[in-house]
Amino acid sequence: MSVYNKYDDHTLITLLKEDNQLAYTEIFERYSRILVNNAYKVLGNQDEANDIVQEIFLSIWNKRYELAITGSLSSYLYKATKNRILNHIAHEKVVSRYADSISNFIENDYILADSKIREQELEAIIAKEIALLPEKMREVFLLRKVEELSYDEIALQLNITDKTAKQQVYNSLKILREKLKSLVSVFIW
């Protein structure tokens, strides 16, 4: 049992600013679970909730020297979580609108003469990025997205749990989104 769990938040923040990793760990242990639960209630996705809280704590660690908390630490963390969730939702809406606009563009036959070439180039880039995924992750991803197997079918075929299959697909999509995000916006225009 750590002596840090007896410290109040203000003391922990002071120690954190002095590079004290155990103070940071105590803050994380004290607040991370409840922040994840609150994020999950809004997002309905455990992985996204975990990611948001991890980003908040990473930001706190990276900005520990200039951290300026005027109210309570709990209020600061709840507000940071709320803001990250709102940014995440806004980003998802932008991505969704963008995908819808592309779908509408394609459905309405406003396809440019060189669209086939760009489509082939984009497919080649995506195929290359998929090939760079770790072997097991790539295998699960292809079974789900190309062969359109259910998570249960993938689990049975690869002798893994359906949760593992879901996590592998989620992780691969996250990696692919990151790698292709900037490229696709430049590529489309």
PDB file of C-alpha atoms in Angstrom:
ATOM      1  CA  MET A   1       0.000   0.000   0.000  1.00  0.00           C
ATOM      2  CA  SER A   2       1.360   3.380  -1.030  1.00  0.00           C
ATOM      3  CA  VAL A   3       1.567   6.403   1.254  1.00  0.00           C
ATOM      4  CA  TYR A   4       0.398   8.479  -1.732  1.00  0.00           C
ATOM      5  CA  ASN A   5      -3.198   7.337  -1.353  1.00  0.00           C
ATOM      6  CA  LYS A   6      -3.323   9.383   1.871  1.00  0.00           C
ATOM      7  CA  TYR A   7      -2.332  12.606   0.092  1.00  0.00           C
ATOM      8  CA  ASP A   8      -4.960  15.086  -1.014  1.00  0.00           C
ATOM      9  CA  ASP A   9      -5.233  16.074  -4.683  1.00  0.00           C
ATOM     10  CA  HIS A  10      -3.464  19.413  -4.210  1.00  0.00           C
ATOM     11  CA  THR A  11      -0.409  17.681  -2.701  1.00  0.00           C
ATOM     12  CA  LEU A  12      -0.399  15.112  -5.511  1.00  0.00           C
ATOM     13  CA  ILE A  13      -0.464  17.863  -8.143  1.00  0.00           C
ATOM     14  CA  THR A  14       2.436  19.641  -6.423  1.00  0.00           C
ATOM     15  CA  LEU A  15       4.428  16.390  -6.383  1.00  0.00           C
ATOM     16  CA  LEU A  16       3.492  15.693 -10.009  1.00  0.00           C
ATOM     17  CA  LYS A  17       4.908  19.071 -11.047  1.00  0.00           C
ATOM     18  CA  GLU A  18       8.145  17.986  -9.340  1.00  0.00           C
ATOM     19  CA  ASP A  19       8.327  14.930 -11.638  1.00  0.00           C
ATOM     20  CA  ASN A  20       7.030  12.469  -9.061  1.00  0.00           C
ATOM     21  CA  GLN A  21       5.799   9.427 -10.991  1.00  0.00           C
ATOM     22  CA  LEU A  22       4.206   7.831  -7.929  1.00  0.00           C
ATOM     23  CA  ALA A  23       2.006  10.914  -7.478  1.00  0.00           C
ATOM     24  CA  TYR A  24       0.975  10.581 -11.128  1.00  0.00           C
ATOM     25  CA  THR A  25       0.193   6.893 -10.589  1.00  0.00           C
ATOM     26  CA  GLU A  26      -1.939   7.732  -7.556  1.00  0.00           C
ATOM     27  CA  ILE A  27      -3.902  10.345  -9.527  1.00  0.00           C
ATOM     28  CA  PHE A  28      -4.424   7.787 -12.294  1.00  0.00           C
ATOM     29  CA  GLU A  29      -5.520   5.066  -9.842  1.00  0.00           C
ATOM     30  CA  ARG A  30      -7.825   7.497  -8.050  1.00  0.00           C
ATOM     31  CA  TYR A  31      -9.676   8.807 -11.116  1.00  0.00           C
ATOM     32  CA  SER A  32      -9.183   6.690 -14.246  1.00  0.00           C
ATOM     33  CA  ARG A  33     -11.861   4.069 -13.616  1.00  0.00           C
ATOM     34  CA  ILE A  34     -14.632   6.570 -12.873  1.00  0.00           C
ATOM     35  CA  LEU A  35     -13.636   8.729 -15.860  1.00  0.00           C
ATOM     36  CA  VAL A  36     -13.741   5.683 -18.162  1.00  0.00           C
ATOM     37  CA  ASN A  37     -17.178   4.752 -16.790  1.00  0.00           C
ATOM     38  CA  ASN A  38     -18.485   8.269 -17.419  1.00  0.00           C
ATOM     39  CA  ALA A  39     -17.018   8.342 -20.942  1.00  0.00           C
ATOM     40  CA  TYR A  40     -18.523   4.918 -21.653  1.00  0.00           C
ATOM     41  CA  LYS A  41     -21.998   6.121 -20.592  1.00  0.00           C
ATOM     42  CA  VAL A  42     -21.813   8.848 -23.235  1.00  0.00           C
ATOM     43  CA  LEU A  43     -20.003   6.976 -26.023  1.00  0.00           C
ATOM     44  CA  GLY A  44     -21.321   3.451 -25.541  1.00  0.00           C
ATOM     45  CA  ASN A  45     -17.928   2.097 -26.618  1.00  0.00           C
ATOM     46  CA  GLN A  46     -15.461   0.800 -24.023  1.00  0.00           C
ATOM     47  CA  ASP A  47     -12.395   1.089 -26.267  1.00  0.00           C
ATOM     48  CA  GLU A  48     -13.157   4.692 -27.193  1.00  0.00           C
ATOM     49  CA  ALA A  49     -13.808   5.532 -23.517  1.00  0.00           C
ATOM     50  CA  ASN A  50     -10.475   3.963 -22.521  1.00  0.00           C
ATOM     51  CA  ASP A  51      -8.657   5.813 -25.314  1.00  0.00           C
ATOM     52  CA  ILE A  52     -10.083   9.168 -24.278  1.00  0.00           C
ATOM     53  CA  VAL A  53      -9.086   8.732 -20.629  1.00  0.00           C
ATOM     54  CA  GLN A  54      -5.627   7.479 -21.626  1.00  0.00           C
ATOM     55  CA  GLU A  55      -5.168  10.587 -23.791  1.00  0.00           C
ATOM     56  CA  ILE A  56      -6.145  12.819 -20.860  1.00  0.00           C
ATOM     57  CA  PHE A  57      -3.647  11.209 -18.509  1.00  0.00           C
ATOM     58  CA  LEU A  58      -0.928  11.250 -21.147  1.00  0.00           C
ATOM     59  CA  SER A  59      -1.583  14.947 -21.648  1.00  0.00           C
ATOM     60  CA  ILE A  60      -1.397  15.563 -17.891  1.00  0.00           C
ATOM     61  CA  TRP A  61       1.963  13.803 -17.722  1.00  0.00           C
ATOM     62  CA  ASN A  62       3.342  15.623 -20.753  1.00  0.00           C
ATOM     63  CA  LYS A  63       2.181  19.010 -19.442  1.00  0.00           C
ATOM     64  CA  ARG A  64       2.921  18.359 -15.773  1.00  0.00           C
ATOM     65  CA  TYR A  65       5.360  21.266 -15.394  1.00  0.00           C
ATOM     66  CA  GLU A  66       2.951  23.910 -16.651  1.00  0.00           C
ATOM     67  CA  LEU A  67      -0.247  22.286 -15.359  1.00  0.00           C
ATOM     68  CA  ALA A  68      -2.523  25.028 -13.991  1.00  0.00           C
ATOM     69  CA  ILE A  69      -5.543  23.669 -12.146  1.00  0.00           C
ATOM     70  CA  THR A  70      -7.574  26.470 -10.574  1.00  0.00           C
ATOM     71  CA  GLY A  71     -10.396  24.383  -9.072  1.00  0.00           C
ATOM     72  CA  SER A  72     -10.382  20.818  -7.827  1.00  0.00           C
ATOM     73  CA  LEU A  73      -8.517  18.060  -9.642  1.00  0.00           C
ATOM     74  CA  SER A  74     -11.712  16.028 -10.048  1.00  0.00           C
ATOM     75  CA  SER A  75     -13.485  18.983 -11.713  1.00  0.00           C
ATOM     76  CA  TYR A  76     -10.513  19.500 -14.007  1.00  0.00           C
ATOM     77  CA  LEU A  77     -10.489  15.808 -15.008  1.00  0.00           C
ATOM     78  CA  TYR A  78     -14.259  15.658 -15.570  1.00  0.00           C
ATOM     79  CA  LYS A  79     -14.148  18.784 -17.718  1.00  0.00           C
ATOM     80  CA  ALA A  80     -11.165  17.435 -19.697  1.00  0.00           C
ATOM     81  CA  THR A  81     -13.057  14.169 -20.252  1.00  0.00           C
ATOM     82  CA  LYS A  82     -16.217  16.004 -21.338  1.00  0.00           C
ATOM     83  CA  ASN A  83     -14.231  18.157 -23.783  1.00  0.00           C
ATOM     84  CA  ARG A  84     -12.435  15.144 -25.264  1.00  0.00           C
ATOM     85  CA  ILE A  85     -15.742  13.323 -25.701  1.00  0.00           C
ATOM     86  CA  LEU A  86     -17.293  16.341 -27.428  1.00  0.00           C
ATOM     87  CA  ASN A  87     -14.265  16.653 -29.724  1.00  0.00           C
ATOM     88  CA  HIS A  88     -14.457  12.928 -30.472  1.00  0.00           C
ATOM     89  CA  ILE A  89     -18.171  13.100 -31.292  1.00  0.00           C
ATOM     90  CA  ALA A  90     -17.655  16.188 -33.455  1.00  0.00           C
ATOM     91  CA  HIS A  91     -14.837  14.436 -35.320  1.00  0.00           C
ATOM     92  CA  GLU A  92     -17.001  11.342 -35.873  1.00  0.00           C
ATOM     93  CA  LYS A  93     -19.791  13.535 -37.268  1.00  0.00           C
ATOM     94  CA  VAL A  94     -17.369  15.267 -39.648  1.00  0.00           C
ATOM     95  CA  VAL A  95     -16.036  11.906 -40.845  1.00  0.00           C
ATOM     96  CA  SER A  96     -19.582  10.602 -41.268  1.00  0.00           C
ATOM     97  CA  ARG A  97     -20.682  13.690 -43.242  1.00  0.00           C
ATOM     98  CA  TYR A  98     -17.567  13.409 -45.397  1.00  0.00           C
ATOM     99  CA  ALA A  99     -18.266   9.725 -46.118  1.00  0.00           C
ATOM    100  CA  ASP A 100     -21.903  10.545 -46.899  1.00  0.00           C
ATOM    101  CA  SER A 101     -20.900  13.327 -49.274  1.00  0.00           C
ATOM    102  CA  ILE A 102     -18.519  11.003 -51.119  1.00  0.00           C
ATOM    103  CA  SER A 103     -21.258   8.344 -51.327  1.00  0.00           C
ATOM    104  CA  ASN A 104     -23.708  10.878 -52.713  1.00  0.00           C
ATOM    105  CA  PHE A 105     -21.126  12.105 -55.190  1.00  0.00           C
ATOM    106  CA  ILE A 106     -20.483   8.586 -56.464  1.00  0.00           C
ATOM    107  CA  GLU A 107     -24.175   7.591 -56.455  1.00  0.00           C
ATOM    108  CA  ASN A 108     -25.071  10.627 -58.553  1.00  0.00           C
ATOM    109  CA  ASP A 109     -22.601   9.664 -61.308  1.00  0.00           C
ATOM    110  CA  TYR A 110     -20.408  12.741 -61.001  1.00  0.00           C
ATOM    111  CA  ILE A 111     -17.354  10.588 -61.441  1.00  0.00           C
ATOM    112  CA  LEU A 112     -14.373  12.296 -62.981  1.00  0.00           C
ATOM    113  CA  ALA A 113     -12.510  10.721 -65.886  1.00  0.00           C
ATOM    114  CA  ASP A 114      -9.489   9.915 -63.765  1.00  0.00           C
ATOM    115  CA  SER A 115     -11.451   8.523 -60.803  1.00  0.00           C
ATOM    116  CA  LYS A 116     -10.734   4.917 -61.795  1.00  0.00           C
ATOM    117  CA  ILE A 117      -7.008   5.608 -61.740  1.00  0.00           C
ATOM    118  CA  ARG A 118      -7.243   7.345 -58.353  1.00  0.00           C
ATOM    119  CA  GLU A 119      -9.399   4.521 -57.045  1.00  0.00           C
ATOM    120  CA  GLN A 120      -6.816   1.932 -58.142  1.00  0.00           C
ATOM    121  CA  GLU A 121      -3.990   3.960 -56.610  1.00  0.00           C
ATOM    122  CA  LEU A 122      -5.915   4.308 -53.357  1.00  0.00           C
ATOM    123  CA  GLU A 123      -6.718   0.582 -53.313  1.00  0.00           C
ATOM    124  CA  ALA A 124      -3.013  -0.180 -53.802  1.00  0.00           C
ATOM    125  CA  ILE A 125      -2.075   2.124 -50.920  1.00  0.00           C
ATOM    126  CA  ILE A 126      -4.711   0.569 -48.656  1.00  0.00           C
ATOM    127  CA  ALA A 127      -3.583  -2.947 -49.635  1.00  0.00           C
ATOM    128  CA  LYS A 128       0.013  -1.996 -48.817  1.00  0.00           C
ATOM    129  CA  GLU A 129      -0.998  -0.643 -45.398  1.00  0.00           C
ATOM    130  CA  ILE A 130      -3.054  -3.785 -44.686  1.00  0.00           C
ATOM    131  CA  ALA A 131      -0.030  -5.902 -45.625  1.00  0.00           C
ATOM    132  CA  LEU A 132       2.038  -3.991 -43.036  1.00  0.00           C
ATOM    133  CA  LEU A 133      -0.336  -4.933 -40.182  1.00  0.00           C
ATOM    134  CA  PRO A 134       0.942  -7.592 -37.749  1.00  0.00           C
ATOM    135  CA  GLU A 135       0.226 -11.054 -39.143  1.00  0.00           C
ATOM    136  CA  LYS A 136      -2.575 -12.171 -36.779  1.00  0.00           C
ATOM    137  CA  MET A 137      -4.239  -8.754 -36.867  1.00  0.00           C
ATOM    138  CA  ARG A 138      -4.115  -8.752 -40.671  1.00  0.00           C
ATOM    139  CA  GLU A 139      -5.578 -12.257 -40.818  1.00  0.00           C
ATOM    140  CA  VAL A 140      -8.518 -11.354 -38.565  1.00  0.00           C
ATOM    141  CA  PHE A 141      -9.062  -8.062 -40.421  1.00  0.00           C
ATOM    142  CA  LEU A 142      -9.185  -9.772 -43.830  1.00  0.00           C
ATOM    143  CA  LEU A 143     -11.544 -12.479 -42.603  1.00  0.00           C
ATOM    144  CA  ARG A 144     -13.904  -9.815 -41.269  1.00  0.00           C
ATOM    145  CA  LYS A 145     -13.689  -7.126 -43.944  1.00  0.00           C
ATOM    146  CA  VAL A 146     -12.923  -9.098 -47.123  1.00  0.00           C
ATOM    147  CA  GLU A 147     -14.479 -12.507 -46.500  1.00  0.00           C
ATOM    148  CA  GLU A 148     -17.220 -10.897 -44.374  1.00  0.00           C
ATOM    149  CA  LEU A 149     -17.140 -13.573 -41.679  1.00  0.00           C
ATOM    150  CA  SER A 150     -18.857 -12.889 -38.360  1.00  0.00           C
ATOM    151  CA  TYR A 151     -16.737 -12.493 -35.231  1.00  0.00           C
ATOM    152  CA  ASP A 152     -18.002 -15.900 -34.053  1.00  0.00           C
ATOM    153  CA  GLU A 153     -16.951 -17.527 -37.346  1.00  0.00           C
ATOM    154  CA  ILE A 154     -13.513 -15.899 -37.130  1.00  0.00           C
ATOM    155  CA  ALA A 155     -13.128 -17.007 -33.508  1.00  0.00           C
ATOM    156  CA  LEU A 156     -14.014 -20.570 -34.451  1.00  0.00           C
ATOM    157  CA  GLN A 157     -11.732 -20.622 -37.493  1.00  0.00           C
ATOM    158  CA  LEU A 158      -8.695 -19.150 -35.702  1.00  0.00           C
ATOM    159  CA  ASN A 159      -9.341 -20.720 -32.303  1.00  0.00           C
ATOM    160  CA  ILE A 160      -9.611 -17.357 -30.528  1.00  0.00           C
ATOM    161  CA  THR A 161     -12.431 -15.652 -28.650  1.00  0.00           C
ATOM    162  CA  ASP A 162     -14.895 -13.417 -30.456  1.00  0.00           C
ATOM    163  CA  LYS A 163     -13.733 -10.585 -28.154  1.00  0.00           C
ATOM    164  CA  THR A 164     -10.177 -11.063 -29.405  1.00  0.00           C
ATOM    165  CA  ALA A 165     -11.436 -11.002 -32.985  1.00  0.00           C
ATOM    166  CA  LYS A 166     -13.360  -7.764 -32.329  1.00  0.00           C
ATOM    167  CA  GLN A 167     -10.344  -6.187 -30.637  1.00  0.00           C
ATOM    168  CA  GLN A 168      -8.048  -7.165 -33.516  1.00  0.00           C
ATOM    169  CA  VAL A 169     -10.418  -5.604 -36.058  1.00  0.00           C
ATOM    170  CA  TYR A 170     -10.778  -2.470 -33.904  1.00  0.00           C
ATOM    171  CA  ASN A 171      -6.984  -2.173 -33.524  1.00  0.00           C
ATOM    172  CA  SER A 172      -6.367  -2.697 -37.238  1.00  0.00           C
ATOM    173  CA  LEU A 173      -8.968  -0.055 -38.180  1.00  0.00           C
ATOM    174  CA  LYS A 174      -7.403   2.364 -35.731  1.00  0.00           C
ATOM    175  CA  ILE A 175      -3.942   1.801 -37.248  1.00  0.00           C
ATOM    176  CA  LEU A 176      -5.248   2.091 -40.807  1.00  0.00           C
ATOM    177  CA  ARG A 177      -7.235   5.251 -40.043  1.00  0.00           C
ATOM    178  CA  GLU A 178      -4.153   6.910 -38.564  1.00  0.00           C
ATOM    179  CA  LYS A 179      -1.928   5.963 -41.491  1.00  0.00           C
ATOM    180  CA  LEU A 180      -4.455   6.878 -44.152  1.00  0.00           C
ATOM    181  CA  LYS A 181      -6.108   9.938 -42.573  1.00  0.00           C
ATOM    182  CA  SER A 182      -3.845  12.650 -43.972  1.00  0.00           C
ATOM    183  CA  LEU A 183      -3.109  10.740 -47.155  1.00  0.00           C
ATOM    184  CA  VAL A 184      -6.756  10.319 -48.133  1.00  0.00           C
ATOM    185  CA  SER A 185      -7.649  13.994 -47.670  1.00  0.00           C
ATOM    186  CA  VAL A 186      -4.758  15.015 -49.912  1.00  0.00           C
ATOM    187  CA  PHE A 187      -5.415  12.174 -52.338  1.00  0.00           C
ATOM    188  CA  ILE A 188      -9.116  12.926 -52.868  1.00  0.00           C
ATOM    189  CA  TRP A 189      -8.497  16.586 -53.710  1.00  0.00           C
TER     190      TRP A 189
END
